[in-house]
């Protein structure tokens, strides 16, 4: 059952990612990305990472992708504004071929990984141990991410009000 | 219910955070002040930012505390202190270039200075940690701020440059994440010293995993350090951004990247696995040689300087490949001298900047722009000539000492071929630097209007050029003490 679910979810994750690159309309690409993110949430659930499963659905599929689609619709991109992409299939195909050695390397690396032997802790993947980790050992990186977001925010605001100055 | 977590405050070593905290507070304060007071003056903003950088500098210099801090996430060792000093000095010297004669929109915005300080915080986090996650966050913070700073320069080319840099940076971030993931999966840790320990216990098995992680890391850091083949963004981004930022980009992000590379790659080179060394060897030789050859055919001085900085970064990677204390010392000495020389060269470009491309439709600073400069402005031409001589590595100017020390480090550790490649490349590099000198001193001027060459000159710019020129010319006086101090710090942190 687990294997079947894994293959099923992986298939949709790959299909969504493929669609995101191949589809011409930005809205279609964004919708296709939602499929990938939902499938990934399912994969997290298979790994018993309940918190990541919830976050993946609420934050990624729920909030971020909604924002993407909202912005794409807000910009109201016309068919004539989209870039022409002649030979897109050819380029994608060639790019895929170029990346094959890299993919093989990663694949072989993952097959050679040492496996985890000990059983997992009882509360693995729940929110409490994760929060405790984040607010003790990883406090500094966690707080620095807020700085990172602040930088991105300031940058966005500066560009948005650019023409007024 | 939740049991309370007790943490020993003294064990956190909060003092280690002081340098980053000063600039973060400074940046936040600047934004808040800007909300209350409209139309802050450009020189006020510059001075206040430099004040915070100086405070930060004091905190770094005066640091006396544990090497580790904050649950071992921070690591303040000798190389991190030297790197921070270089970052702060470079920032304090490049920022006043905003006080040019012409007014630029971005220098009137308080956000520019706030982002500049956030960027420095990011670089400082990168160098004061051996935790792959904190390094990543520092890298991204600084990169995001840098993209925005580039795009604030109100030119179409600046947008192009920022978007190019952003796209390539996103790709590099992906590579970095992949590499960190593989390292974590291999060893169960994201801290470089623990990764090293686990890998050594296991004699670097499984090798294919280490290979994959290394290749992704070379690609990710190679982007920041502009190593071949991920160097293609460099000339376009330098050309698109304003000269002060281009000069800044050629120094500060790279020293931060070198420190990360030093921490990570030296452990890999020391593993004794032969191909790990070959991967780096190929990157070093290709970077130096290809960048030099491409620089030969450039028609624009700024693009030439971009390729020259790629080639200099290549010789720095050679120091990391050699990996002895002497080589690492050479890296820092070289980069300090390169800082002052490049500061001078890019400031000169900033001074001769003109709003329109008068000399060439495509380029802003073609070689022909400088032809016969010695007859129009002898002083400018001479100083520019000195910087070119220094970049070419001619004695007794600054970069020569760095090169000399690097080559002797290579020979001392039996990297004879590497030394030969570095020496040959310096010989090739002489050609394109001297091309500018030949244009300035031996060609006939195309115009006799001296004002065209000084439209952006102001007292503060002249002071900075003068300072850079003095350091470049009299570098022979600083070499010995600098070497001693840096050797002490590098050796104390075990590199």
XYZ file of C-alpha atoms in Angstrom:
660
model
C 0.000 0.000 0.000
C 2.777 2.370 0.989
C 4.675 1.665 -2.207
C 1.605 2.224 -4.285
C 0.885 5.548 -2.576
C 4.492 6.610 -2.996
C 4.478 5.895 -6.732
C 1.093 7.521 -7.141
C 2.133 10.731 -5.336
C 5.525 10.867 -7.027
C 3.872 10.541 -10.412
C 1.673 13.537 -9.723
C 4.573 15.544 -8.270
C 6.549 14.957 -11.470
C 3.575 15.578 -13.706
C 2.871 18.896 -12.004
C 6.492 20.006 -12.280
C 6.583 19.008 -15.940
C 3.372 20.870 -16.638
C 4.687 23.955 -14.902
C 7.598 24.179 -17.309
C 5.812 23.151 -20.485
C 2.541 25.096 -20.221
C 2.450 28.430 -21.973
C 0.046 30.460 -19.814
C 1.440 31.605 -16.427
C -1.864 30.789 -14.710
C -1.762 27.224 -15.991
C 1.826 26.884 -14.806
C 0.907 28.099 -11.327
C -2.053 25.703 -11.132
C 0.197 22.899 -12.252
C 2.617 23.783 -9.465
C -0.185 23.316 -6.922
C -0.466 19.678 -8.015
C 3.233 19.211 -7.272
C 3.000 20.857 -3.874
C -0.039 18.815 -2.840
C 1.661 15.616 -3.958
C 4.741 16.584 -1.930
C 2.507 17.167 1.092
C 1.249 13.626 0.625
C 4.839 12.353 0.531
C 5.568 14.145 3.812
C 2.521 12.477 5.316
C 3.846 9.095 4.191
C 7.047 9.870 6.117
C 5.036 10.582 9.271
C 6.060 14.261 9.198
C 2.646 15.534 10.234
C 3.691 19.123 10.864
C 5.455 19.484 7.508
C 2.381 17.971 5.844
C 0.161 20.666 7.350
C 2.627 23.448 6.592
C 3.039 22.297 3.026
C -0.696 22.484 2.418
C -1.485 25.617 4.404
C 1.547 27.737 3.578
C 2.709 26.565 0.160
C -0.426 25.379 -1.602
C -2.704 27.641 0.403
C -0.929 30.936 0.868
C 2.028 31.231 -1.494
C 0.422 29.736 -4.572
C -2.745 31.756 -3.998
C -0.577 34.831 -3.929
C 1.126 33.762 -7.177
C -2.180 33.265 -8.929
C -3.586 36.462 -7.468
C -0.648 38.455 -8.803
C -0.764 36.800 -12.211
C -4.457 37.615 -12.496
C -3.879 41.100 -11.117
C -1.304 41.796 -13.823
C -3.831 40.578 -16.384
C -1.276 39.265 -18.830
C -2.617 39.208 -22.394
C -1.777 36.529 -24.898
C 0.075 39.137 -26.968
C 2.254 40.090 -23.985
C 3.548 36.595 -23.488
C 6.959 35.935 -24.972
C 7.055 33.857 -28.107
C 8.844 30.643 -27.430
C 9.855 29.079 -30.735
C 11.479 25.644 -30.514
C 10.591 25.434 -26.828
C 10.172 21.661 -26.965
C 13.533 21.260 -28.646
C 15.316 23.380 -26.028
C 13.616 21.557 -23.187
C 14.638 18.258 -24.726
C 18.254 19.351 -25.195
C 18.362 20.811 -21.684
C 17.056 17.543 -20.322
C 19.781 15.610 -22.131
C 22.479 17.943 -20.785
C 21.227 17.381 -17.245
C 21.171 13.569 -17.474
C 24.718 13.069 -16.086
C 23.912 15.323 -13.135
C 20.716 13.401 -12.463
C 22.521 10.086 -12.670
C 25.095 11.353 -10.187
C 22.430 12.438 -7.699
C 20.569 9.186 -8.149
C 23.657 7.095 -7.517
C 24.559 9.284 -4.551
C 21.178 8.674 -2.976
C 21.370 4.938 -3.543
C 24.750 4.901 -1.820
C 23.520 6.823 1.243
C 23.885 5.175 4.639
C 20.473 4.146 5.924
C 18.972 5.150 9.237
C 19.003 2.155 11.571
C 17.572 3.358 14.892
C 13.799 3.583 15.276
C 12.371 7.088 15.279
C 11.335 8.866 18.435
C 7.707 8.580 19.483
C 6.866 12.213 18.739
C 8.806 12.421 15.459
C 7.515 15.002 13.015
C 5.140 16.618 15.478
C 5.015 20.297 16.130
C 6.322 20.284 19.704
C 9.828 18.845 19.217
C 10.173 20.903 16.065
C 9.282 24.097 17.898
C 11.627 23.254 20.737
C 14.457 22.726 18.249
C 13.672 25.933 16.381
C 13.645 28.053 19.504
C 16.733 26.635 21.148
C 19.482 25.387 18.881
C 18.236 27.031 15.705
C 17.127 30.294 17.267
C 19.704 32.438 15.510
C 19.116 31.142 11.960
C 15.385 31.293 12.625
C 15.551 34.942 13.656
C 17.873 35.750 10.775
C 15.256 34.497 8.358
C 13.049 37.330 9.592
C 15.873 39.684 8.597
C 15.978 38.008 5.188
C 12.253 38.537 4.742
C 12.577 42.136 5.906
C 15.242 42.756 3.265
C 12.997 41.267 0.591
C 10.087 43.366 1.847
C 12.053 46.616 1.824
C 13.306 45.800 -1.651
C 9.772 45.190 -2.916
C 8.447 48.399 -1.330
C 11.289 50.454 -2.773
C 10.465 49.234 -6.262
C 6.744 49.673 -5.832
C 7.028 53.354 -4.929
C 9.872 53.958 -7.335
C 8.104 56.309 -9.708
C 6.865 58.684 -7.023
C 10.316 59.839 -5.966
C 1.969 20.543 29.560
C 5.159 22.060 28.229
C 8.081 21.770 30.543
C 10.139 24.972 30.723
C 13.370 25.046 28.762
C 16.257 26.472 30.684
C 19.178 27.957 28.821
C 22.346 29.322 30.311
C 22.663 32.898 29.088
C 26.380 33.010 29.764
C 26.830 29.906 27.661
C 25.158 31.573 24.712
C 28.060 33.968 24.257
C 25.787 36.843 23.264
C 28.821 39.021 22.744
C 29.502 37.097 19.553
C 26.340 38.589 18.083
C 27.349 42.184 18.823
C 28.881 43.021 15.408
C 25.809 41.852 13.509
C 23.463 43.434 16.047
C 25.035 46.874 15.658
C 24.417 47.029 11.926
C 20.945 45.497 12.179
C 19.945 48.111 14.748
C 21.528 50.789 12.597
C 19.557 49.726 9.542
C 16.274 49.509 11.435
C 16.881 52.885 13.065
C 17.626 54.462 9.704
C 14.343 53.208 8.257
C 12.384 54.439 11.262
C 14.055 57.857 11.139
C 13.302 58.060 7.437
C 9.622 57.500 8.207
C 9.567 60.447 10.583
C 11.859 62.865 8.776
C 11.405 63.378 5.062
C 14.184 64.247 2.669
C 17.238 63.210 4.659
C 20.439 64.556 3.224
C 22.723 62.286 1.199
C 25.853 63.111 3.174
C 24.016 62.645 6.475
C 22.884 59.161 5.425
C 26.367 58.232 4.236
C 28.007 59.485 7.412
C 25.548 57.733 9.720
C 26.052 54.461 7.840
C 29.820 54.799 8.040
C 29.469 55.555 11.744
C 27.662 52.254 12.267
C 30.248 50.436 10.181
C 33.002 51.942 12.347
C 31.178 50.880 15.527
C 30.871 47.398 14.077
C 34.567 47.471 13.217
C 35.337 48.327 16.837
C 33.211 45.418 18.032
C 35.030 43.041 15.700
C 38.517 44.287 16.589
C 37.828 44.273 20.305
C 36.231 40.833 20.318
C 37.456 38.742 23.200
C 35.347 35.744 23.887
C 34.689 32.151 23.143
C 35.250 30.842 19.689
C 31.802 29.275 19.662
C 28.506 30.944 20.403
C 24.767 30.471 20.239
C 24.518 26.681 20.447
C 27.692 26.382 18.368
C 25.996 27.980 15.404
C 28.433 30.892 15.428
C 32.128 30.322 14.988
C 34.405 33.292 15.538
C 37.903 32.185 14.678
C 40.881 33.955 13.183
C 39.812 33.791 9.557
C 36.338 35.019 10.366
C 37.814 38.036 12.171
C 40.134 38.878 9.261
C 37.326 38.418 6.759
C 35.029 40.668 8.784
C 37.711 43.342 8.952
C 38.156 43.179 5.174
C 34.385 43.323 4.616
C 33.939 46.313 6.910
C 36.922 48.251 5.577
C 35.798 47.681 2.003
C 32.239 48.738 2.866
C 33.402 51.903 4.621
C 35.569 52.807 1.624
C 33.073 52.021 -1.128
C 30.055 53.652 0.479
C 31.365 57.272 0.370
C 31.503 56.938 -3.410
C 27.839 57.946 -3.185
C 29.066 61.513 -2.559
C 29.762 62.112 -6.213
C 29.340 65.428 -7.960
C 26.240 64.296 -9.799
C 23.183 63.340 -7.846
C 21.779 59.891 -8.275
C 18.323 58.930 -7.190
C 19.324 55.841 -5.277
C 21.703 57.724 -3.000
C 18.877 59.960 -1.797
C 16.893 57.008 -0.496
C 17.371 55.921 3.102
C 16.473 52.396 1.990
C 19.673 52.211 -0.026
C 21.749 52.652 3.118
C 19.541 50.346 5.181
C 19.855 47.598 2.579
C 23.584 48.219 2.431
C 23.846 47.571 6.184
C 21.650 44.472 5.969
C 23.907 43.225 3.205
C 26.971 43.586 5.445
C 25.140 41.673 8.203
C 24.534 38.878 5.715
C 28.206 38.706 4.750
C 29.234 38.717 8.395
C 26.921 35.798 9.119
C 28.444 33.921 6.217
C 31.980 34.210 7.531
C 31.270 33.731 11.247
C 29.744 30.302 10.984
C 30.531 26.786 9.946
C 26.899 25.844 9.967
C 25.645 25.283 6.432
C 22.185 26.636 7.300
C 23.404 29.900 8.807
C 25.833 30.340 5.910
C 22.942 29.878 3.503
C 20.766 32.438 5.266
C 23.624 34.924 5.379
C 24.313 34.319 1.701
C 20.699 34.859 0.721
C 20.241 37.952 2.899
C 23.262 39.614 1.373
C 22.368 38.524 -2.154
C 18.792 39.776 -1.951
C 19.989 43.141 -0.661
C 22.629 43.297 -3.381
C 20.150 42.558 -6.192
C 17.968 45.396 -4.963
C 20.895 47.801 -4.653
C 21.930 47.055 -8.246
C 18.430 47.604 -9.589
C 18.048 50.897 -7.723
C 20.511 52.496 -10.135
C 17.973 54.023 -12.445
C 19.102 52.669 -15.810
C 17.571 50.048 -18.057
C 20.840 48.124 -17.981
C 20.797 48.080 -14.188
C 17.469 46.221 -14.242
C 18.821 43.794 -16.769
C 21.876 43.235 -14.578
C 19.829 42.759 -11.418
C 17.472 40.271 -13.053
C 20.348 38.336 -14.576
C 22.115 38.220 -11.225
C 18.891 37.233 -9.454
C 18.124 34.379 -11.848
C 21.621 32.972 -11.677
C 21.608 33.463 -7.909
C 18.385 31.500 -7.562
C 19.950 28.641 -9.484
C 23.044 28.772 -7.272
C 20.850 28.775 -4.162
C 19.201 25.615 -5.454
C 22.598 23.994 -5.954
C 23.672 25.038 -2.474
C 20.541 23.525 -0.967
C 21.105 20.286 -2.874
C 24.696 20.068 -1.712
C 23.839 20.774 1.932
C 21.112 18.154 1.717
C 23.501 15.504 0.435
C 26.063 16.381 3.110
C 23.345 16.093 5.747
C 22.102 12.787 4.385
C 25.656 11.464 4.351
C 26.698 12.537 7.805
C 23.628 13.561 9.780
C 24.991 17.035 10.429
C 25.100 20.452 8.778
C 28.126 21.652 10.712
C 31.299 21.539 8.704
C 33.525 20.311 11.532
C 31.140 17.447 12.294
C 30.756 16.592 8.621
C 34.548 16.419 8.443
C 34.737 14.183 11.492
C 32.108 11.728 10.296
C 33.537 11.582 6.778
C 37.033 10.947 8.079
C 35.855 8.154 10.341
C 34.261 6.551 7.319
C 37.207 7.278 4.999
C 34.996 9.365 2.753
C 32.666 6.509 1.862
C 30.319 6.451 -0.018
C 32.526 8.325 -2.419
C 29.847 8.979 -5.009
C 27.835 10.839 -2.385
C 30.775 13.064 -1.496
C 31.386 13.649 -5.196
C 27.788 14.750 -5.777
C 27.836 17.083 -2.759
C 31.174 18.578 -3.828
C 30.089 19.196 -7.389
C 26.925 20.966 -6.307
C 28.902 23.025 -3.807
C 31.502 24.015 -6.410
C 28.656 25.121 -8.668
C 26.960 27.107 -5.883
C 30.039 28.826 -4.498
C 31.530 29.070 -7.967
C 28.648 31.304 -8.883
C 29.377 33.695 -6.010
C 33.105 33.572 -6.690
C 32.513 33.734 -10.460
C 34.545 30.649 -11.247
C 34.401 29.231 -14.757
C 31.934 27.896 -15.929
C 29.476 29.836 -13.751
C 31.136 33.184 -14.437
C 29.065 34.305 -17.412
C 26.954 36.745 -15.410
C 29.911 38.785 -14.157
C 30.730 41.163 -17.019
C 27.085 41.955 -17.767
C 26.237 42.599 -14.140
C 29.321 44.786 -13.624
C 28.505 46.725 -16.753
C 24.906 47.270 -15.694
C 25.532 48.339 -12.126
C 27.095 51.605 -11.047
C 30.888 51.616 -10.738
C 30.964 51.721 -6.898
C 28.717 48.664 -6.632
C 30.607 46.842 -9.360
C 33.844 47.417 -7.479
C 32.182 46.366 -4.245
C 30.925 43.179 -5.878
C 34.395 42.309 -7.039
C 35.695 42.351 -3.451
C 33.251 41.715 -0.641
C 30.925 38.892 -1.753
C 34.016 37.079 -2.935
C 35.939 37.266 0.326
C 32.846 35.944 2.116
C 32.632 33.140 -0.442
C 36.341 32.367 -0.097
C 36.020 31.923 3.658
C 33.167 29.444 3.160
C 35.143 27.696 0.424
C 38.186 27.579 2.684
C 36.238 25.940 5.497
C 34.596 23.406 3.211
C 36.994 22.581 0.404
C 40.157 22.366 2.470
C 38.649 19.535 4.418
C 37.837 17.835 1.094
C 41.269 18.447 -0.418
C 42.917 17.181 2.756
C 40.960 13.938 2.443
C 43.526 12.609 0.030
C 40.854 11.537 -2.438
C 42.523 12.384 -5.693
C 39.639 13.437 -7.918
C 38.348 15.935 -5.350
C 41.562 17.776 -5.927
C 41.215 17.405 -9.698
C 37.747 18.984 -9.664
C 39.168 22.068 -7.946
C 42.362 22.038 -10.018
C 40.358 22.119 -13.239
C 38.156 24.939 -11.926
C 41.186 27.010 -10.896
C 43.157 26.624 -14.123
C 40.118 27.143 -16.350
C 39.018 30.226 -14.404
C 42.396 31.931 -14.610
C 43.095 31.085 -18.223
C 39.684 31.519 -19.841
C 38.988 34.770 -18.012
C 42.343 36.167 -19.073
C 41.872 35.183 -22.687
C 38.381 36.685 -22.787
C 39.665 39.869 -21.152
C 42.115 40.282 -24.047
C 39.338 40.900 -26.564
C 37.197 43.233 -24.464
C 36.576 46.723 -25.812
C 35.208 48.200 -22.622
C 37.361 48.966 -19.586
C 34.661 47.968 -17.105
C 34.151 44.605 -18.797
C 37.909 44.142 -18.892
C 38.050 44.794 -15.134
C 35.223 42.289 -14.656
C 37.155 39.559 -16.448
C 40.307 40.556 -14.605
C 38.485 40.135 -11.292
C 37.371 36.657 -12.394
C 40.953 35.777 -13.146
C 42.143 37.144 -9.781
C 39.437 35.059 -8.091
C 40.864 32.058 -9.950
C 44.276 32.568 -8.394
C 42.608 32.870 -4.999
C 40.996 29.486 -5.509
C 44.496 28.212 -6.197
C 45.374 29.266 -2.645
C 42.444 27.226 -1.334
C 43.550 24.272 -3.426
C 47.082 24.442 -1.977
C 45.601 24.707 1.486
C 48.700 25.399 3.583
C 48.832 28.170 6.172
C 51.088 30.138 3.877
C 48.647 29.835 0.980
C 45.700 30.901 3.117
C 47.675 33.864 4.405
C 48.530 34.712 0.818
C 44.830 34.680 -0.020
C 43.989 37.306 2.574
C 47.037 39.488 1.840
C 46.354 39.307 -1.889
C 42.729 40.223 -1.374
C 43.511 43.191 0.893
C 45.847 44.640 -1.738
C 43.400 43.810 -4.499
C 40.721 45.653 -2.501
C 42.640 48.927 -2.529
C 43.707 48.645 -6.148
C 40.253 47.766 -7.388
C 38.773 50.495 -5.198
C 41.013 52.943 -6.997
C 40.311 51.619 -10.480
C 36.532 51.554 -10.072
C 36.502 54.982 -8.421
C 38.367 56.329 -11.429
C 35.653 54.891 -13.676
C 33.065 56.492 -11.411
C 34.809 59.865 -11.712
C 34.967 59.779 -15.505
C 31.378 58.590 -15.744
C 29.247 60.586 -18.152
C 25.505 60.406 -18.513
C 25.628 59.668 -22.208
C 27.703 57.167 -24.070
C 29.761 59.746 -25.928
C 32.489 57.496 -27.196
C 30.764 54.347 -28.266
C 27.153 53.383 -28.781
C 27.398 50.100 -27.007
C 29.878 50.715 -24.194
C 30.197 53.339 -21.529
C 33.932 53.144 -20.979
C 35.526 51.975 -24.249
C 39.318 52.110 -24.476
C 39.079 54.948 -26.997
C 37.480 57.101 -24.314
C 40.808 57.137 -22.511
C 43.024 57.752 -25.508
C 45.476 60.566 -24.961
C 44.165 61.201 -21.470
C 47.650 62.163 -20.345
C 47.519 65.268 -22.548
C 44.134 66.346 -21.178
C 44.387 65.374 -17.528
C 47.912 64.200 -16.703
C 47.154 63.521 -13.029
C 44.110 61.330 -13.712
C 45.972 59.383 -16.363
C 48.962 58.803 -14.112
C 46.890 57.550 -11.198
C 44.844 55.274 -13.464
C 48.135 54.038 -14.905
C 49.412 53.199 -11.425
C 46.309 51.134 -10.686
C 46.716 49.286 -13.987
C 50.369 48.552 -13.216
C 49.367 47.319 -9.778
C 46.603 45.056 -11.152
C 49.063 43.656 -13.671
C 51.201 42.636 -10.712
C 54.230 44.784 -11.417
C 56.613 45.475 -8.569
C 56.640 47.441 -6.316
C 52.868 47.976 -6.454
C 50.462 46.226 -4.169
C 49.087 43.163 -5.967
C 52.618 42.061 -6.841
C 53.308 41.179 -3.193
C 50.184 39.082 -2.966
C 51.092 37.241 -6.169
C 54.668 36.721 -5.038
C 53.580 35.244 -1.741
C 50.976 33.039 -3.426
C 53.450 31.664 -5.955
C 56.017 30.967 -3.251
C 53.307 29.132 -1.276
C 52.560 27.052 -4.369
C 56.224 26.177 -4.857
C 56.743 25.381 -1.181
C 54.009 22.782 -1.291
C 55.142 21.259 -4.600
C 52.419 22.665 -6.794
C 55.007 23.617 -9.411
C 52.589 23.444 -12.330
C 50.084 25.588 -10.539
C 52.795 28.178 -9.884
C 53.734 28.114 -13.576
C 50.097 28.566 -14.617
C 49.678 31.510 -12.229
C 52.880 33.126 -13.502
C 51.960 32.603 -17.171
C 48.531 34.042 -16.575
C 49.981 37.148 -14.942
C 52.111 37.572 -18.037
C 49.035 37.364 -20.278
C 47.160 39.768 -18.022
C 49.849 42.411 -18.477
C 48.722 42.785 -22.080
C 45.200 43.986 -21.424
C 46.115 46.234 -18.517
C 48.899 47.795 -20.558
C 46.486 48.276 -23.450
C 44.719 50.907 -21.376
C 48.025 52.491 -20.381
C 49.068 52.593 -24.043
C 45.777 54.254 -24.965
C 46.178 56.822 -22.215
C 49.820 57.692 -22.789
C 50.650 57.006 -26.421
C 47.492 57.740 -28.402
C 46.269 61.107 -29.587
C 43.315 62.521 -27.644
C 39.892 62.368 -29.333
C 38.667 65.460 -27.507
C 40.347 68.263 -25.649
C 37.414 69.025 -23.408
C 38.712 68.092 -19.958
C 35.338 68.679 -18.348
C 33.988 65.558 -20.037
C 36.311 63.491 -17.884
C 35.482 65.052 -14.552
C 31.717 65.385 -14.605
C 31.333 63.230 -11.543
C 34.435 64.257 -9.595
C 34.008 65.564 -6.062
C 36.330 66.093 -3.133
C 35.366 62.900 -1.341
C 35.913 60.831 -4.474
C 39.327 62.410 -4.956
C 40.246 61.701 -1.340
C 39.328 58.038 -1.755
C 41.311 57.734 -4.969
C 44.259 59.416 -3.283
C 44.053 57.043 -0.348
C 43.849 54.006 -2.630
C 46.785 55.302 -4.656
C 48.912 55.844 -1.535
C 48.221 52.338 -0.268
C 48.947 50.925 -3.728
C 52.233 52.779 -4.144
C 53.622 52.346 -0.637
C 52.351 48.823 -0.137
C 55.921 47.633 0.339
C 55.834 49.254 3.760
C 52.779 47.279 4.896
C 53.620 43.845 3.535
C 55.675 42.564 6.443
C 53.428 43.628 9.353
C 50.330 42.565 7.426
C 51.799 39.136 6.768
C 52.674 38.675 10.427
C 49.240 39.637 11.725
C 47.389 37.543 9.166
C 49.653 34.516 9.569
C 49.009 34.678 13.310
C 45.234 34.721 12.887
C 45.117 32.117 10.123
C 47.382 29.748 12.011
C 45.418 30.224 15.231
C 42.255 29.009 13.543
C 44.003 25.985 12.143
C 43.935 26.696 8.417
